[in-house]
Coordinates of C-alpha atoms and ligand atoms in Angstrom, one line a residue:
X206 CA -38.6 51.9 -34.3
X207 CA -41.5 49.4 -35.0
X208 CA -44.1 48.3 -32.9
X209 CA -47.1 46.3 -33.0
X210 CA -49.8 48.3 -31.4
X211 CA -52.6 50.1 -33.6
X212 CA -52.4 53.9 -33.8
X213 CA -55.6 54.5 -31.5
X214 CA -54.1 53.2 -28.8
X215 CA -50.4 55.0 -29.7
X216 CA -52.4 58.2 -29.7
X217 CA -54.5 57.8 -26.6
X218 CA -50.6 56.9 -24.6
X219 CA -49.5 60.4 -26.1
X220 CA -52.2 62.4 -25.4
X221 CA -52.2 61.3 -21.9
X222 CA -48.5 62.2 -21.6
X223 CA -49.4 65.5 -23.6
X224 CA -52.4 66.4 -20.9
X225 CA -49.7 64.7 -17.7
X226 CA -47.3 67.5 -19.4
X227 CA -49.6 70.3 -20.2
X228 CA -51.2 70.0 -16.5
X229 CA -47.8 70.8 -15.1
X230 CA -46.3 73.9 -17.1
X231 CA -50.1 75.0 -16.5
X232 CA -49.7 74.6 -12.4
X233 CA -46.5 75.7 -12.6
X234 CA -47.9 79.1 -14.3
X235 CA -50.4 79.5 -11.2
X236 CA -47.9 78.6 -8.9
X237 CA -45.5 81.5 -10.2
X238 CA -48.6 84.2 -10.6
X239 CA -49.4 83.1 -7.2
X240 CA -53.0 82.1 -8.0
X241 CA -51.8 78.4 -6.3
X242 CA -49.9 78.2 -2.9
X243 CA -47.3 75.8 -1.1
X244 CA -45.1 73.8 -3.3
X245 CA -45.3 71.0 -5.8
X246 CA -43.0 68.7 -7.8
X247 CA -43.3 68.1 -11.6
X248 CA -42.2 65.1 -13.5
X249 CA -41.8 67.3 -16.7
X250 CA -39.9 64.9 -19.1
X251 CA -40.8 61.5 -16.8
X252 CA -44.2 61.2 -18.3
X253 CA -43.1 57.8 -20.3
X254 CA -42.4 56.3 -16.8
X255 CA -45.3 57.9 -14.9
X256 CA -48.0 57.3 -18.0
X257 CA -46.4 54.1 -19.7
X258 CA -46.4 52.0 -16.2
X259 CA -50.0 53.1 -15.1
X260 CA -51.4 52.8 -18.3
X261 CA -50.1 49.0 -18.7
X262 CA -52.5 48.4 -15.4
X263 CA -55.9 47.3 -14.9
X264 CA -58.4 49.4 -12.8
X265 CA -58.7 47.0 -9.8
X266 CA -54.8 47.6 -9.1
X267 CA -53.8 50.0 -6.8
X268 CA -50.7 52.4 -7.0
X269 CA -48.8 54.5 -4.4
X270 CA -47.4 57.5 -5.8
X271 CA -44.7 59.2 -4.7
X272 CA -44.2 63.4 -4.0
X273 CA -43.5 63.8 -7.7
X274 CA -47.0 62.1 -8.7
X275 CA -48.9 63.8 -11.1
X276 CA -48.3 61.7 -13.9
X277 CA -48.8 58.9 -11.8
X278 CA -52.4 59.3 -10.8
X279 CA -53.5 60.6 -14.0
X280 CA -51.9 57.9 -16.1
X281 CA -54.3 55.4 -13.3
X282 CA -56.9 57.3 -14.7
X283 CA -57.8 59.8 -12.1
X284 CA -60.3 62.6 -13.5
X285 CA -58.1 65.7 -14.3
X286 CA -60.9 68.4 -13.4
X287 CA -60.8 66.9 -9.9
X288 CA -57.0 66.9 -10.1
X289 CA -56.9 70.5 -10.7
X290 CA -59.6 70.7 -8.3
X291 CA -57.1 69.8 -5.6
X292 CA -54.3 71.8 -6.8
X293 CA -56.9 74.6 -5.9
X294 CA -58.2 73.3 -2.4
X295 CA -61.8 72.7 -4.1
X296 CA -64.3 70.6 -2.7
X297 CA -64.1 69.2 -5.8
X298 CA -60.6 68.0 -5.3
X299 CA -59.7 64.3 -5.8
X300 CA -59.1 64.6 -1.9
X301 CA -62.4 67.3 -1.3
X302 CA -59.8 69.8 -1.6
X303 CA -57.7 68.8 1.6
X304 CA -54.4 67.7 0.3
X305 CA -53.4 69.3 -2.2
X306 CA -50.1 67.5 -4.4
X307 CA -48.9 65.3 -2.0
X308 CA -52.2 63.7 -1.2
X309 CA -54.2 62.7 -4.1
X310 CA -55.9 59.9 -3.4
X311 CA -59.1 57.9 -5.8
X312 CA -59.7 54.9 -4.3
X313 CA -62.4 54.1 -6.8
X314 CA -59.3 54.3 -9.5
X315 CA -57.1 52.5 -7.4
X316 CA -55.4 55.7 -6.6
X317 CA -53.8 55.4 -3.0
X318 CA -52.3 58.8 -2.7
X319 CA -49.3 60.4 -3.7
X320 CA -46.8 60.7 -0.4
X321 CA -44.7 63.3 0.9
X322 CA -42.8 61.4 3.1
X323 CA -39.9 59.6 0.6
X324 CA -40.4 55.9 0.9
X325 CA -43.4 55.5 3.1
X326 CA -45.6 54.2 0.6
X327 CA -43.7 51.2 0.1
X328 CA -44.5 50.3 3.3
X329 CA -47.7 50.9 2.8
X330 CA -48.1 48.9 -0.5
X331 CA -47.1 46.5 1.0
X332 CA -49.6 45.9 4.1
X333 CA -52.2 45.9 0.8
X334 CA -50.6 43.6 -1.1
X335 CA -50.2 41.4 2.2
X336 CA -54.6 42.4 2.5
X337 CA -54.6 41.2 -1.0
X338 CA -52.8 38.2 -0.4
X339 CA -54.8 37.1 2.1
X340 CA -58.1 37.8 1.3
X341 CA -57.2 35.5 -2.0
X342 CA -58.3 38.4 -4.5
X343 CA -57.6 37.7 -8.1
X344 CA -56.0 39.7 -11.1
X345 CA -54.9 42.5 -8.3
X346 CA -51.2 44.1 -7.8
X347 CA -49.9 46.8 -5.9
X348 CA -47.6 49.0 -7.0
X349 CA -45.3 51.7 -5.3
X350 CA -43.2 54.3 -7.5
X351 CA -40.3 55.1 -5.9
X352 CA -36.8 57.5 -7.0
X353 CA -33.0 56.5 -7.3
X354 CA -33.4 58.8 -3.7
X355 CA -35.7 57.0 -1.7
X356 CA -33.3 53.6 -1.9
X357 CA -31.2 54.5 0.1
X358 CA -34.1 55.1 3.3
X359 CA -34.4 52.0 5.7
X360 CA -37.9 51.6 4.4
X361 CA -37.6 51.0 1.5
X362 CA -35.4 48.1 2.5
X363 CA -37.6 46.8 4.9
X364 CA -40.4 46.6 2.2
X365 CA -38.9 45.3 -0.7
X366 CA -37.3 42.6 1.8
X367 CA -41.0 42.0 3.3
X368 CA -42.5 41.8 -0.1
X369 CA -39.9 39.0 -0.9
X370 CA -40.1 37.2 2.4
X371 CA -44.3 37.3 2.0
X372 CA -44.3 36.5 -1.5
X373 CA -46.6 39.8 -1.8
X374 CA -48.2 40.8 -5.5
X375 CA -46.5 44.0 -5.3
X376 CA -43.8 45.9 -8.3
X377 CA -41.9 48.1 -7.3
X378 CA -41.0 51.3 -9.9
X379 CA -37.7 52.7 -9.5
X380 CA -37.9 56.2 -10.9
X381 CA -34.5 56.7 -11.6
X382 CA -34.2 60.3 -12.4
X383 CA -30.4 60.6 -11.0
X384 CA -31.1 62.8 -8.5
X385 CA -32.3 63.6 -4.9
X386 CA -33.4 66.9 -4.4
X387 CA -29.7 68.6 -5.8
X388 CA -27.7 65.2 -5.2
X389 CA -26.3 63.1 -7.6
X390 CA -26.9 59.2 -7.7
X391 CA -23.5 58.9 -7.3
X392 CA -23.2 61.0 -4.5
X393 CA -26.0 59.0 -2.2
X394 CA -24.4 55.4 -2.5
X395 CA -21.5 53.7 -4.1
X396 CA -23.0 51.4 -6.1
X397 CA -25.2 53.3 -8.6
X398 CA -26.6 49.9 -10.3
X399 CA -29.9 49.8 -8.5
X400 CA -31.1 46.9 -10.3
X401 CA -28.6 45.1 -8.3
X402 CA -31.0 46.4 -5.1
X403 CA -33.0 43.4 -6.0
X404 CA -30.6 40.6 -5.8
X405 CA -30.5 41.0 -2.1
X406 CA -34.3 40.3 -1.8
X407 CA -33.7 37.5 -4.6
X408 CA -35.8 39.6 -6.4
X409 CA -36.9 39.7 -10.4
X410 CA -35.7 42.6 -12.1
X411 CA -36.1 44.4 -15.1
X412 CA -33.9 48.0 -16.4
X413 CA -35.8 50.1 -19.1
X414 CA -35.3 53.6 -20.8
X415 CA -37.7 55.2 -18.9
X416 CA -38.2 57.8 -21.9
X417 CA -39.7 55.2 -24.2
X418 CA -43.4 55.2 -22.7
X419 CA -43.7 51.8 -25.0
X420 CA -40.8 50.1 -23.1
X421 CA -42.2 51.0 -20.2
X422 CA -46.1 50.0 -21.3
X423 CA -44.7 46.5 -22.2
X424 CA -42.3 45.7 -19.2
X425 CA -45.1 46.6 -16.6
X426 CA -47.9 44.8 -18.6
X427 CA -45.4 41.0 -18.5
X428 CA -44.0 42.3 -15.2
X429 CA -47.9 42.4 -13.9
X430 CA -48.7 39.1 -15.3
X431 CA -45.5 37.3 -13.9
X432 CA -46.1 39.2 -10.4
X433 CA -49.7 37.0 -10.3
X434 CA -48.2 34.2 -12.2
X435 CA -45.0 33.4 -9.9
X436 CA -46.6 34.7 -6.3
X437 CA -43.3 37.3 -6.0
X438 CA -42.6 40.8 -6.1
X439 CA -40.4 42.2 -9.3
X440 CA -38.6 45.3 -9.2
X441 CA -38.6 47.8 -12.6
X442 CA -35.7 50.4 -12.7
X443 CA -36.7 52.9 -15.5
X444 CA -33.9 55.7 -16.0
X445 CA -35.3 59.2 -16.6
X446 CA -34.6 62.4 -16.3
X447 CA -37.0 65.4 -14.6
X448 CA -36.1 68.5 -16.8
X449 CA -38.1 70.8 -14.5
X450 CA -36.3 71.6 -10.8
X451 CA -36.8 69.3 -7.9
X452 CA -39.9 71.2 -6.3
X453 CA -41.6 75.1 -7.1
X454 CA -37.9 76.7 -6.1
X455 CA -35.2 75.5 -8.0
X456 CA -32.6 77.5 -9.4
X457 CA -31.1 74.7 -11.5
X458 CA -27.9 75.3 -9.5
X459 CA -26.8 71.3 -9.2
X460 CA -25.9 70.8 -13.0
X461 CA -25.6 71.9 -15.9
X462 CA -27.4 73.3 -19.6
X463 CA -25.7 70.9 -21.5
X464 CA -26.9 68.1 -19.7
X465 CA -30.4 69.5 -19.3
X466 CA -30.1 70.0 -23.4
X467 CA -29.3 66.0 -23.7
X468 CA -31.9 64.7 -22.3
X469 CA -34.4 67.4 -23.9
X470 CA -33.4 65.6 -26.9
X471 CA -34.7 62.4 -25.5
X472 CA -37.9 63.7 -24.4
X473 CA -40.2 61.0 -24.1
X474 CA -43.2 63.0 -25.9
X475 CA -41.3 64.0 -28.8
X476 CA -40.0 60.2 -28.7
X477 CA -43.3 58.6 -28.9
X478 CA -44.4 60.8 -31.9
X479 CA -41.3 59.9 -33.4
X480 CA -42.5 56.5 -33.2
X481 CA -46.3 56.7 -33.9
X482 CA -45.1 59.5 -37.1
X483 CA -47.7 61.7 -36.2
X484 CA -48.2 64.4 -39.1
X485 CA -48.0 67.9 -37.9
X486 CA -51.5 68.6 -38.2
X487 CA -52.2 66.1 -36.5
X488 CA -50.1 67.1 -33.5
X489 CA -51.8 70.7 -33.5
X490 CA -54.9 69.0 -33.0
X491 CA -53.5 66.8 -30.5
X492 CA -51.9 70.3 -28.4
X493 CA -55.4 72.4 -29.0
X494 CA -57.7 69.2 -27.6
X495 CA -55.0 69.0 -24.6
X496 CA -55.1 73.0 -24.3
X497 CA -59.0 72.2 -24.1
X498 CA -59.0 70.1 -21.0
X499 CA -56.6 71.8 -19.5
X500 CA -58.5 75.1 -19.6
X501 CA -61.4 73.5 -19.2
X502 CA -59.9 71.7 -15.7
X503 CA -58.6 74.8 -14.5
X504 CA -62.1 76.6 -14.9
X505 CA -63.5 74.2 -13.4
X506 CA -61.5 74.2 -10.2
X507 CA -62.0 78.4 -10.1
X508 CA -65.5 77.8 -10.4
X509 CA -65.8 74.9 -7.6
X510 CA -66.7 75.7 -3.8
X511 CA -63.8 76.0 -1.2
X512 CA -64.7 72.8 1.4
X513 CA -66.6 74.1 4.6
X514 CA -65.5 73.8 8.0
X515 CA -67.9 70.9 8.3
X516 CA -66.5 69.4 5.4
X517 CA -63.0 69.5 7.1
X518 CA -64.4 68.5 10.9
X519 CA -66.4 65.2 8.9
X520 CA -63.1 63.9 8.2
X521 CA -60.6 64.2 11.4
X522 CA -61.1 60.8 12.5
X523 CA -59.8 61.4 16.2
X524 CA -62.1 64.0 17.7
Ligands
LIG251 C1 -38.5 60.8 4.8 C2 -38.1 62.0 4.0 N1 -36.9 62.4 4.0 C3 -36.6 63.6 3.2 C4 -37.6 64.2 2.6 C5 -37.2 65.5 1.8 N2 -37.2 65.1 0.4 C6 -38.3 65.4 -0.4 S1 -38.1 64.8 -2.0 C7 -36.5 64.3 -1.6 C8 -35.7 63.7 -2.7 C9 -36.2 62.3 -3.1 O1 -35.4 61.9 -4.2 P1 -35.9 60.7 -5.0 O2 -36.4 59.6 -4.2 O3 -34.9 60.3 -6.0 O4 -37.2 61.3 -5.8 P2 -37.3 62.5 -6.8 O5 -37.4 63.8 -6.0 O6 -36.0 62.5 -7.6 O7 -38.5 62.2 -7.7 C10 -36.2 64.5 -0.3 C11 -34.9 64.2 0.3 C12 -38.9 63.7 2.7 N3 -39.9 64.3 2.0 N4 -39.2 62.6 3.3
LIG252 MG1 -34.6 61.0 -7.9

C-alpha cells in the first residue's frame, strides 16, 4: 500500500501502538503474578483504532474512553509512567492512584477518563460538547469511543440523538470488535450494519478497517475538520477485533482458534510495518526502545508512594 506521509511520522504511529501493546502483555504479566489486583480489559490487536483515532487529534480535544481504554489515553498522549502509576494505585497515578483502569483521567491532555459503566460517556461527551458549544470555543471536539456492545444501551441512543438535535462538535467511535463480553454482534441485535445507527440521527458516517491505524488516522483527521466545519456530529465505525479475552478471566470459551488465527494475521502492528517496510533491525530497535519505557514505567510505579489517607479524604467532594 502507498501512502503519503514521511517515515518519522509512520514510525512515531507504530511505536505508540508498539508501547499501547507492550504496556498490556506487561499488565497482563502483573496481573497473573498477582503483583496488580482487580480486573482490567486490554485492546491487544485494537491499537490501530485506539492510537490511529487519538493520534489524528489535537491536544485541546477531549476524549471519553471506554472500559477497554488503554490505548485510548495513551494514543491522546497521556504520560505512560503515570499510567502504570495508576495500574499500581501510586500517588503518581494519572488519577493520584485512585482509579485504577477504568478511571484514567488527564484533563491537561484532554483525557476525560476511561468508564466502566458501558455507554455513560456518551452522555457525558456530550454535556461538553454542548459546554463547548456554548461557550463558542474554537478548533475543539469531543470524542466518545464506544463498542458494537454499548449500541444497543438506551444511552447511547439518547446521546447520539442529542448530539444531532444540538448540532454538538462531538464523533462518535464505534469500536466494533464483534463482541460484548462472550456475545456475538449478531446475537445483541438484528441488524449488524451499525453504520446504519446513524441514519436515524441523520447523522454522517464513515466505516473503516479499524486494523489499518492509517485509515483510521485519516478518517478522524477529515471527520474532525468536517465536525467544526458543518456544526454536526459524525459517527466512525471502525471494525476490529480484541485478540486478548474480554477482561483479566477469560477462558476464550465464546469462539474459536481459527478465528482468533485470522485476525492475528491482520494485526494492525504487523500491518503498519508492512506498510512503512521497516527493516528488521530496525524493528529490534523499535521492540528494545519500547521494552525501555515499559520497564522503565513499571519501575517507576514500584518506586512511587501509595496516596495517604489525606490524599484520599482531599478529594471526596461530599463530606
Ligand atoms: C451499563 C453497563 N452494563 C453492563 C456492563 C458489563 N459490561 C462490561 S463490558 C461489557 C461489554 C461491552 O461490549 P462493547 O460495548 O462491545 O465493548 P467491548 O467490551 O467489546 O470493548 C459489559 C456488558 C457495564 N459495565 N455497564
Ligand atoms: Mg465489543
Amino acid at each position: 500500500m502507498k501512502n503519503k506521509y514521511d517515515k518519522d511520522f509512520l514510525i512515531y504511529l507504530l511505536e505508540k501502538m508498539m508501547v499501547v501493546r507492550k504496556f498490556e502483555e506487561k499488565i497482563q504479566a502483573l496481573f497473573s503474578d498477582g503483583v496488580l489486583h482487580g480486573t482490567t480489559h486490554l485492546g491487544i490487536g485494537e491499537e490501530g483504532t485506539a492510537v490511529g483515532a487519538t493520534m489524528a487529534l489535537e491536544n485541546q480535544d477531549y476524549i471519553f474512553a471506554t472500559h477497554r481504554g488503554h490505548g485510548q489515553v495513551i494514543g491522546k498522549g497521556a504520560d505512560v509512567n503515570a499510567v502504570m502509576a495508576e495500574m499500581f494505585g501510586k500517588k503518581t497515578g494519572v488519577s493520584l492512584g485512585l482509579g485504577g483502569s477504568m478511571h484514567l483521567a488527564d484533563i491537561e491532555k484532554g483525557i476525560f477518563g476511561t468508564n466502566g459503566i458501558v455507554g455513560a460517556n456518551l452522555a457525558i461527551a456530550c454535556g461538553t460538547a454542548f459546554s463547548i458549544k456554548t461557550k463558542k470555543e474554537k478548533d475543539k471536539i469531543a470524542v466518545a469511543f464506544f463498542g458494537d456492545g454499548a449500541t444497543n444501551e438506551g444511552v447511547v441512543h439518547e446521546s447520539m440523538n442529542i448530539a444531532s438535535v444540538w448540532n454538538l462538535p462531538i464523533l462518535f467511535v464505534l469500536v466494533n470488535n464483534g463482541y460484548s463480553v462472550s456475545k456475538k454482534l449478531f446475537e445483541m441485535t438484528k441488524n449488524t450494519n451499525l453504520l446504519e445507527r446513524a441514519k436515524i440521527y441523520d447523522m454522517k458516517a464513515y466505516e473503516v478497517d479499524g486494523n489499518n491505524a492509517l485509515e483510521v488516522f485519516e478518517t478522524v483527521k477529515k471527520a474532525r475538520e468536517e465536525i467544526l466545519k458543518e456544526n454536526a456530529p459524525i459517527l466512525i465505525v471502525a471494525n476490529t477485533y480484541r485478540l486478548s479475552g474480554h477482561s483479566k478471566s477469560d477462558n476464550n470459551l465464546y469462539r474459536n482458534q481459527e478465528e482468533i488465527e485470522k485476525w492475528q494475521n491482520k494485526d494492525p502492528i504487523k500491518a503498519l510495518i508492512g506498510v512503512i517496510g521497516c527493516s528488521k533491525d530496525e524493528i529490534v530497535a523499535l521492540e528494545n526502545n519500547v521494552d525501555n519505557i515499559i520497564k522503565e514505567a513499571v519501575d517507576f510505579a514500584k518506586n512511587s508512594p501509595e496516596p495517604t489517607i489525606e490524599d484520599i479524604l482531599d478529594r471526596v467532594y461530599a463530606k
